[in-house]
mmCIF file of C-alpha atoms in Angstrom:
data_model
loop_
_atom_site.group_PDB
_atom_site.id
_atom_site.type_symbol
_atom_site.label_atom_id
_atom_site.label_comp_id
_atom_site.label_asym_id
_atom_site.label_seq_id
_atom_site.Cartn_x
_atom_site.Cartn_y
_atom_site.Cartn_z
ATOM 1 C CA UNK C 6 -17.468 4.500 0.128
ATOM 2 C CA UNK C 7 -17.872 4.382 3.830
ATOM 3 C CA UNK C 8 -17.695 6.796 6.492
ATOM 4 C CA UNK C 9 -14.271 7.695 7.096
ATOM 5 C CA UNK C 10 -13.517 7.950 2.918
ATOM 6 C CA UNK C 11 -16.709 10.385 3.360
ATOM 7 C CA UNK C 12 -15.156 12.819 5.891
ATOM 8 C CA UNK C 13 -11.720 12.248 4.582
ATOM 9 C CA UNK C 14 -12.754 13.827 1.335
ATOM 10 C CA UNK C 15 -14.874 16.073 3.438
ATOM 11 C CA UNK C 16 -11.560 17.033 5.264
ATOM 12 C CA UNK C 17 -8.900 17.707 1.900
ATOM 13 C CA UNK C 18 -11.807 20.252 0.404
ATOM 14 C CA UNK C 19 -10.981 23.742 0.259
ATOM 15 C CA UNK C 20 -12.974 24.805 3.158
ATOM 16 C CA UNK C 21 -13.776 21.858 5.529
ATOM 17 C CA UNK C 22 -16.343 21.872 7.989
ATOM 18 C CA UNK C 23 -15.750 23.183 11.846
ATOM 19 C CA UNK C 24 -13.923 20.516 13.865
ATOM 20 C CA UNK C 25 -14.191 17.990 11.151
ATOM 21 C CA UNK C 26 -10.352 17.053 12.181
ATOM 22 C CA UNK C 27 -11.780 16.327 15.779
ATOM 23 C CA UNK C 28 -14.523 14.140 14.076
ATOM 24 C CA UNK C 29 -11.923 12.321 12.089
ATOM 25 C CA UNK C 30 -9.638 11.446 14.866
ATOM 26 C CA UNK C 31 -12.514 10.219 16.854
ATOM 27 C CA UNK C 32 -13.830 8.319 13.961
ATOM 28 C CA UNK C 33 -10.551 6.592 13.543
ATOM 29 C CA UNK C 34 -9.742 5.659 17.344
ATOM 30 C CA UNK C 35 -13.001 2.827 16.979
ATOM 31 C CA UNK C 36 -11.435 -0.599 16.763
ATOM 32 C CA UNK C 37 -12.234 -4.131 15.981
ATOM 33 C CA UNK C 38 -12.923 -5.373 19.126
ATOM 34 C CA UNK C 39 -10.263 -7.086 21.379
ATOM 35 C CA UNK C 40 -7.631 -7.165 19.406
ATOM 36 C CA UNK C 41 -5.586 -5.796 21.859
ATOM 37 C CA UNK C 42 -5.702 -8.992 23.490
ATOM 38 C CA UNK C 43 -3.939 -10.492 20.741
ATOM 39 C CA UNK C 44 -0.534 -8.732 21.580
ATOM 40 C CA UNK C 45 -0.196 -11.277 24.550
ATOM 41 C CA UNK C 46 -1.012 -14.248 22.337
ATOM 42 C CA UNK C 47 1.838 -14.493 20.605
ATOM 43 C CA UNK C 48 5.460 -16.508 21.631
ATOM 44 C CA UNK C 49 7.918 -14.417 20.540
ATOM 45 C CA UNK C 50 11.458 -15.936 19.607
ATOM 46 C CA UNK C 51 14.519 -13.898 19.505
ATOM 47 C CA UNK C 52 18.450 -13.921 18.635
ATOM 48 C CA UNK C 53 20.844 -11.448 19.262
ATOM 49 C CA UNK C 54 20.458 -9.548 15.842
ATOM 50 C CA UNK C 55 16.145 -9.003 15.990
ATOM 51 C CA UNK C 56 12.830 -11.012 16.280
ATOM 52 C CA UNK C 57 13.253 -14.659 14.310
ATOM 53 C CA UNK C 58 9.778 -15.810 14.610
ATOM 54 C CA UNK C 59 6.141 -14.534 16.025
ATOM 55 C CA UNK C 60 3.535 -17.630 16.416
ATOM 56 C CA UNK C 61 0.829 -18.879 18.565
ATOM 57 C CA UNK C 62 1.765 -19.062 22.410
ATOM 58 C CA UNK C 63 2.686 -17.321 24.896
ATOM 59 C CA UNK C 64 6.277 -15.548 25.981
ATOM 60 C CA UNK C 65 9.366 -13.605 24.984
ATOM 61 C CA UNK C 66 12.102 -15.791 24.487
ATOM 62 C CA UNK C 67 15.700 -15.560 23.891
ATOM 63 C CA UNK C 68 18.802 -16.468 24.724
ATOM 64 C CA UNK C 69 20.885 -13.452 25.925
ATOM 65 C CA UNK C 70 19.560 -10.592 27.252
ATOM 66 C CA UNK C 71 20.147 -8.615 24.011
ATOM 67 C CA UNK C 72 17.625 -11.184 22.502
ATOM 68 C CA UNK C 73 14.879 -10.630 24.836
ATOM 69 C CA UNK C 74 15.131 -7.204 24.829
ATOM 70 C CA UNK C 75 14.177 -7.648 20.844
ATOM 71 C CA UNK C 76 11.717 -9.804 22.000
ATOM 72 C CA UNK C 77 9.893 -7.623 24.556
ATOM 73 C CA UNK C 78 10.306 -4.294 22.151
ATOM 74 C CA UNK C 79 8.319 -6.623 19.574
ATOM 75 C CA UNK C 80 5.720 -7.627 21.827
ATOM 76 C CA UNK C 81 5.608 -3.863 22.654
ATOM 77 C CA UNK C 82 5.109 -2.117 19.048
ATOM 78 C CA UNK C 83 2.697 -4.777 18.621
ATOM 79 C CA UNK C 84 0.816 -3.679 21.412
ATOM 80 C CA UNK C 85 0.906 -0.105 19.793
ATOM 81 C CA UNK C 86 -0.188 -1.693 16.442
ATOM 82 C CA UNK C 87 -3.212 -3.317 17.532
ATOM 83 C CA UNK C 88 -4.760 -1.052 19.461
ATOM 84 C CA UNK C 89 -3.985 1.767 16.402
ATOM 85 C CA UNK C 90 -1.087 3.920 17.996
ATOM 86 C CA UNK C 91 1.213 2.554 15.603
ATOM 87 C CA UNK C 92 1.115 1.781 11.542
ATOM 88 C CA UNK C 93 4.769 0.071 11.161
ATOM 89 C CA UNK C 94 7.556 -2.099 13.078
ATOM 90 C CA UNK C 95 10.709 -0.601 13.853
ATOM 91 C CA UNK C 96 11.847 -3.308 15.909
ATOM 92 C CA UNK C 97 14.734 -5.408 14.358
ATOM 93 C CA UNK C 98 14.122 -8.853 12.645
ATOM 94 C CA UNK C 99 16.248 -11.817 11.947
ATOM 95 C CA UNK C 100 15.664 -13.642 8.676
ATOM 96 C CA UNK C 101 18.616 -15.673 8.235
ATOM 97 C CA UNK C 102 18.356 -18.048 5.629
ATOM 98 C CA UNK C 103 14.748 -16.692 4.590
ATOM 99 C CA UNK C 104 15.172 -13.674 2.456
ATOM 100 C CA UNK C 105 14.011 -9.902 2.901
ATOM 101 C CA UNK C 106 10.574 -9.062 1.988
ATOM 102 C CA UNK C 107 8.360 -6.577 2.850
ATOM 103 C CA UNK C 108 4.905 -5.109 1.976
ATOM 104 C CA UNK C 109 3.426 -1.907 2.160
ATOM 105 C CA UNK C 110 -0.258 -1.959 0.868
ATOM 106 C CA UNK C 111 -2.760 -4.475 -0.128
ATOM 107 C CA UNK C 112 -2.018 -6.454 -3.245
ATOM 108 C CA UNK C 113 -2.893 -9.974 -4.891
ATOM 109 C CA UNK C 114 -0.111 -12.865 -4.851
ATOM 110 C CA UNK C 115 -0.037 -12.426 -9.295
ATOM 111 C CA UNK C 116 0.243 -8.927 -9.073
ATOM 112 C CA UNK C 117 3.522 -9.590 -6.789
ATOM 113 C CA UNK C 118 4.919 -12.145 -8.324
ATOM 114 C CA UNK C 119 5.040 -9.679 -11.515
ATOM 115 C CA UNK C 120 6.412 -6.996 -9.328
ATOM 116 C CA UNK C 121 9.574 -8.940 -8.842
ATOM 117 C CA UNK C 122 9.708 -10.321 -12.513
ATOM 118 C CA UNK C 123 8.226 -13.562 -12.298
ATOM 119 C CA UNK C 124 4.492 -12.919 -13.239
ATOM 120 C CA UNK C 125 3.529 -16.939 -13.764
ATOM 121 C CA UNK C 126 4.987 -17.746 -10.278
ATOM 122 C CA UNK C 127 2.120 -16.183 -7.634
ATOM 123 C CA UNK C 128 1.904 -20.089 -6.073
ATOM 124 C CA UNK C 129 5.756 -19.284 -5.562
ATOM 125 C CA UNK C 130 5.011 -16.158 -3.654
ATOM 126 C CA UNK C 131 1.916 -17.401 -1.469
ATOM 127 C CA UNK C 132 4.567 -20.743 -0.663
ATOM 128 C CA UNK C 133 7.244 -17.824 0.423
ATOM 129 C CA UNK C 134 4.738 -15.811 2.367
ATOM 130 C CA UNK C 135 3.556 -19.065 4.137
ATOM 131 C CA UNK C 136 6.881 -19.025 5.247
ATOM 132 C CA UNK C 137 7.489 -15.792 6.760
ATOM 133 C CA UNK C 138 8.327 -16.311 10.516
ATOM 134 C CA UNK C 139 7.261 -12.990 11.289
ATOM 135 C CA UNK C 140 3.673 -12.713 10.401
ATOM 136 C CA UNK C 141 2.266 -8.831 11.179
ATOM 137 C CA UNK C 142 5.673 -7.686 11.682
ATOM 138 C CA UNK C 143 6.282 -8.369 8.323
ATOM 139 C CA UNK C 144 2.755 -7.909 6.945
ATOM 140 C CA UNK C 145 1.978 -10.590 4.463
ATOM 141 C CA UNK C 146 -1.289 -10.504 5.493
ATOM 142 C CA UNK C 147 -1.856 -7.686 3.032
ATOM 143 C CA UNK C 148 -1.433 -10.211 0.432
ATOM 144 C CA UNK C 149 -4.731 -11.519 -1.283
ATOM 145 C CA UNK C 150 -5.776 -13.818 -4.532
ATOM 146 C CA UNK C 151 -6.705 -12.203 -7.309
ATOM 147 C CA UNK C 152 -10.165 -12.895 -6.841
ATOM 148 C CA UNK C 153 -10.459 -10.782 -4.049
ATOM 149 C CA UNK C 154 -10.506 -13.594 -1.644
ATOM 150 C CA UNK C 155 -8.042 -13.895 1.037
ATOM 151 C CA UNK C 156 -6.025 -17.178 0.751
ATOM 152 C CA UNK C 157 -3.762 -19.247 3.623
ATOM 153 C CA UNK C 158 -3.309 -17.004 6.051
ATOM 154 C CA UNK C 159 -0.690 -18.754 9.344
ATOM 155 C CA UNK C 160 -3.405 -17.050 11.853
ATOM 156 C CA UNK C 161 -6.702 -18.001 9.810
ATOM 157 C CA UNK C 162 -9.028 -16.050 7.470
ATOM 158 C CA UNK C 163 -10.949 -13.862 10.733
ATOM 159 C CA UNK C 164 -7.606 -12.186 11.774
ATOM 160 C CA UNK C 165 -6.780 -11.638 8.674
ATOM 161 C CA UNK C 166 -10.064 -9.381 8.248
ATOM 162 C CA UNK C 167 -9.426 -7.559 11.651
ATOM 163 C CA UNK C 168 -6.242 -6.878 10.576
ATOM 164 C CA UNK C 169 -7.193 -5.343 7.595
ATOM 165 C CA UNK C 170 -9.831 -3.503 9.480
ATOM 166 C CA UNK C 171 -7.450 -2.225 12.011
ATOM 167 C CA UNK C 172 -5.260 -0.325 9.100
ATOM 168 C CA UNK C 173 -8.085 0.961 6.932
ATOM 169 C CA UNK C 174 -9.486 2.541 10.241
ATOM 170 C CA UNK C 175 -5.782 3.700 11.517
ATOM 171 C CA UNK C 176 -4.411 6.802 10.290
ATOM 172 C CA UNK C 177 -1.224 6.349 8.358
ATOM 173 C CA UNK C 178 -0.018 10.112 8.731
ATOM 174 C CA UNK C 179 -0.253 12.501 11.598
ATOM 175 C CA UNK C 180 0.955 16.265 11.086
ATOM 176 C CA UNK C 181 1.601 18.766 14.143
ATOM 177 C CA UNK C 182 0.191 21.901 13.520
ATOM 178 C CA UNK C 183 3.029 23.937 15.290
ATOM 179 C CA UNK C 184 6.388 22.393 13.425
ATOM 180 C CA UNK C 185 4.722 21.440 10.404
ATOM 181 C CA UNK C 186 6.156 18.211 10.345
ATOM 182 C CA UNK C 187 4.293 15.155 9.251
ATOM 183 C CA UNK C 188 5.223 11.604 11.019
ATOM 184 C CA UNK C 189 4.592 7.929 10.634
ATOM 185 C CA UNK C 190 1.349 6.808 12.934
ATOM 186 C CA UNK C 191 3.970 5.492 15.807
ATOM 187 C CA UNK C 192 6.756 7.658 15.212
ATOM 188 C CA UNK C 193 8.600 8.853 18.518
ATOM 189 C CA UNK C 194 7.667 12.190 17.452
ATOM 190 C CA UNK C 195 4.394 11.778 16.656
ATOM 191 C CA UNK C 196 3.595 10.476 20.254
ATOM 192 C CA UNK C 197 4.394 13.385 21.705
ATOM 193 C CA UNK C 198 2.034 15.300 19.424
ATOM 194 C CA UNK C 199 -0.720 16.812 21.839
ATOM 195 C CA UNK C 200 -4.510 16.654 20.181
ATOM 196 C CA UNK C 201 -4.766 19.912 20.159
ATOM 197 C CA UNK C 202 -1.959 20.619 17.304
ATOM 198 C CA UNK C 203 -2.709 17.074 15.580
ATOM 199 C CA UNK C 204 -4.004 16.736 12.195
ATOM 200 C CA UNK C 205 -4.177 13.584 9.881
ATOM 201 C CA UNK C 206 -3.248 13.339 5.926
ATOM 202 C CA UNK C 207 -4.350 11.241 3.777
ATOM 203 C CA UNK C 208 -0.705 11.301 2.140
ATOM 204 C CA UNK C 209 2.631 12.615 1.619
ATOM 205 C CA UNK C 210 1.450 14.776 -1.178
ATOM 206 C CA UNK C 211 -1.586 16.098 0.853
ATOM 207 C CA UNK C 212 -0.039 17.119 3.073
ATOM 208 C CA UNK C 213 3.418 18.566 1.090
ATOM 209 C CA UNK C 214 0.907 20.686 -0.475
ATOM 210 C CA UNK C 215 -0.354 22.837 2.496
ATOM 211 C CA UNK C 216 3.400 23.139 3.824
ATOM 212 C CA UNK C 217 4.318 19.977 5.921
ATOM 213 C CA UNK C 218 7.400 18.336 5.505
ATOM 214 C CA UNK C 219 8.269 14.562 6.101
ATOM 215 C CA UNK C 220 9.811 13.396 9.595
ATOM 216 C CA UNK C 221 13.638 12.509 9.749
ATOM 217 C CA UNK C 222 13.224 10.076 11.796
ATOM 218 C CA UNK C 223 10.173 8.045 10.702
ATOM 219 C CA UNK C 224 10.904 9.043 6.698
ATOM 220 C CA UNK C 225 7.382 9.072 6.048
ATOM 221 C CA UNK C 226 7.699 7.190 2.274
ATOM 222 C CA UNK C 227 6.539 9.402 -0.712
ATOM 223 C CA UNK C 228 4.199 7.041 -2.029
ATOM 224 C CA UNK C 229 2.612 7.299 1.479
#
C-alpha cells in the first residue's frame, strides 16, 4: 500500500486528521515527469463527426473547420489529462467502420474477452485494441495480460507505465463543500471549484454516504 492508499484510508475514517484533505490534494498534484509534453506530440486527425485517429507527429488536422475544431478540443482535454486536471474525454470520436469500445479501469485482455462472452478469444481483443485509432482517448492502455505484464502497447511499454501512474495519482472524484455536488476530475463544474470548498472521494458511494450527490453534467458513474 503506498502513500496516497495510506492517507486515503486515513481520510474516509470517522475522524480524520486536521487538513489531511489539503495533504491529499497536494499529494495527488505530483506527476510523472514531462508528460505534459506529450500533449504536443501527437498528430491529431479529424472529420466532421469527432477525432478519427491520435498517433505520433505533430498537428491538428482536418478538413473543414468543424473537423479541426474536434481536433484542437482533443489536443486540449489531453492537455488537461496529462498534467491531472482531467480523468475522461468528452471530446467526440469517429470510429466508422471500427466498432465502439471503451474502458473504464484496469483489466487483463482474458478477463475482457469473457466480459463480452467470448472468454477463449483474449488474442481477439489485444488484435482489436491494437487497432484502436484513438489510443488514450479511448484508453486501451488499461488493458494488461493476465500475468500482470503489460503487452503491445501502439506508444511502447514506458508510456504505458506513466500513464498508469498519472491515473492512480489523479483523483477520480472531486466534491464542493458548499453545493454538495460531486463531479468527474475535468468536469466544467468541477473547474470552477475553488480549493478552499474542494474535497476528493474515493467513490460514488463514499461520498453518497456523507450527503453528496452526483453531477448532471459529468454523471459521475455509480461504480465510480
Amino acid at each position: 500500500m503506498d502513500q496516497i492508499d495510506t492517507m486515503l484510508e486515513e481520510f474516509f475514517k470517522p475522524e480524520a486528521p486536521p487538513k489531511l484533505s489539503e495533504r491529499l490534494l497536494g499529494r495527488l498534484k505530483s506527476r510523472p515527469p514531462g508528460l505534459e509534453k506529450l500533449a504536443d506530440r501527437f498528430r491529431i486527425d479529424a472529420t466532421e463527426r469527432g477525432v478519427a485517429r491520435l498517433y505520433p507527429g505533430r498537428g491538428d488536422h482536418g478538413a473543414s473547420a468543424r473537423a479541426r475544431a474536434h481536433a484542437e478540443r482533443a489536443r486540449q482535454e489531453l492537455r488537461e489529462y496529462l498534467t491531472g486536471r482531467r480523468t475522461f474525454f468528452t471530446v467526440a470520436v469517429d470510429l466508422d467502420g471500427i466498432g465502439d469500445f471503451q474502458f473504464g479501469e484496469v483489466d487483463s485482455y482474458s478477463a475482457l474477452a469473457r466480459r463480452v462472452g467470448h472468454p477463449r478469444a483474449a488474442r481477439a481483443v489485444g488484435n482489436a485494441l491494437g487497432a484502436n485509432p484513438v489510443p488514450v482517448i479511448v484508453p486501451c492502455h488499461r488493458i494488461v495480460r493476465g500475468d500482470g505484464t503489460w503487452g503491445h502497447y501502439a506508444f511502447g511499454g514506458g508510456m504505458k507505465t506513466q500513464l498508469l501512474q498519472l491515473e492512480r495519482t489523479t483523483p477520480a472524484l472531486i466534491g464542493c463543500t458548499s453545493t454538495r455536488i460531486i463531479c468527474r476530475r475535468g468536469c466544467v463544474h468541477e473547474q470552477r471549484v475553488g480549493e478552499a470548498n474542494r474535497i476528493v472521494f474515493a467513490s460514488v458511494a463514499d461520498a453518497a454516504s456523507v450527503g453528496y450527490r452526483r453531477c448532471r453534467v459529468c454523471r459521475p458513474p455509480a461504480a465510480a
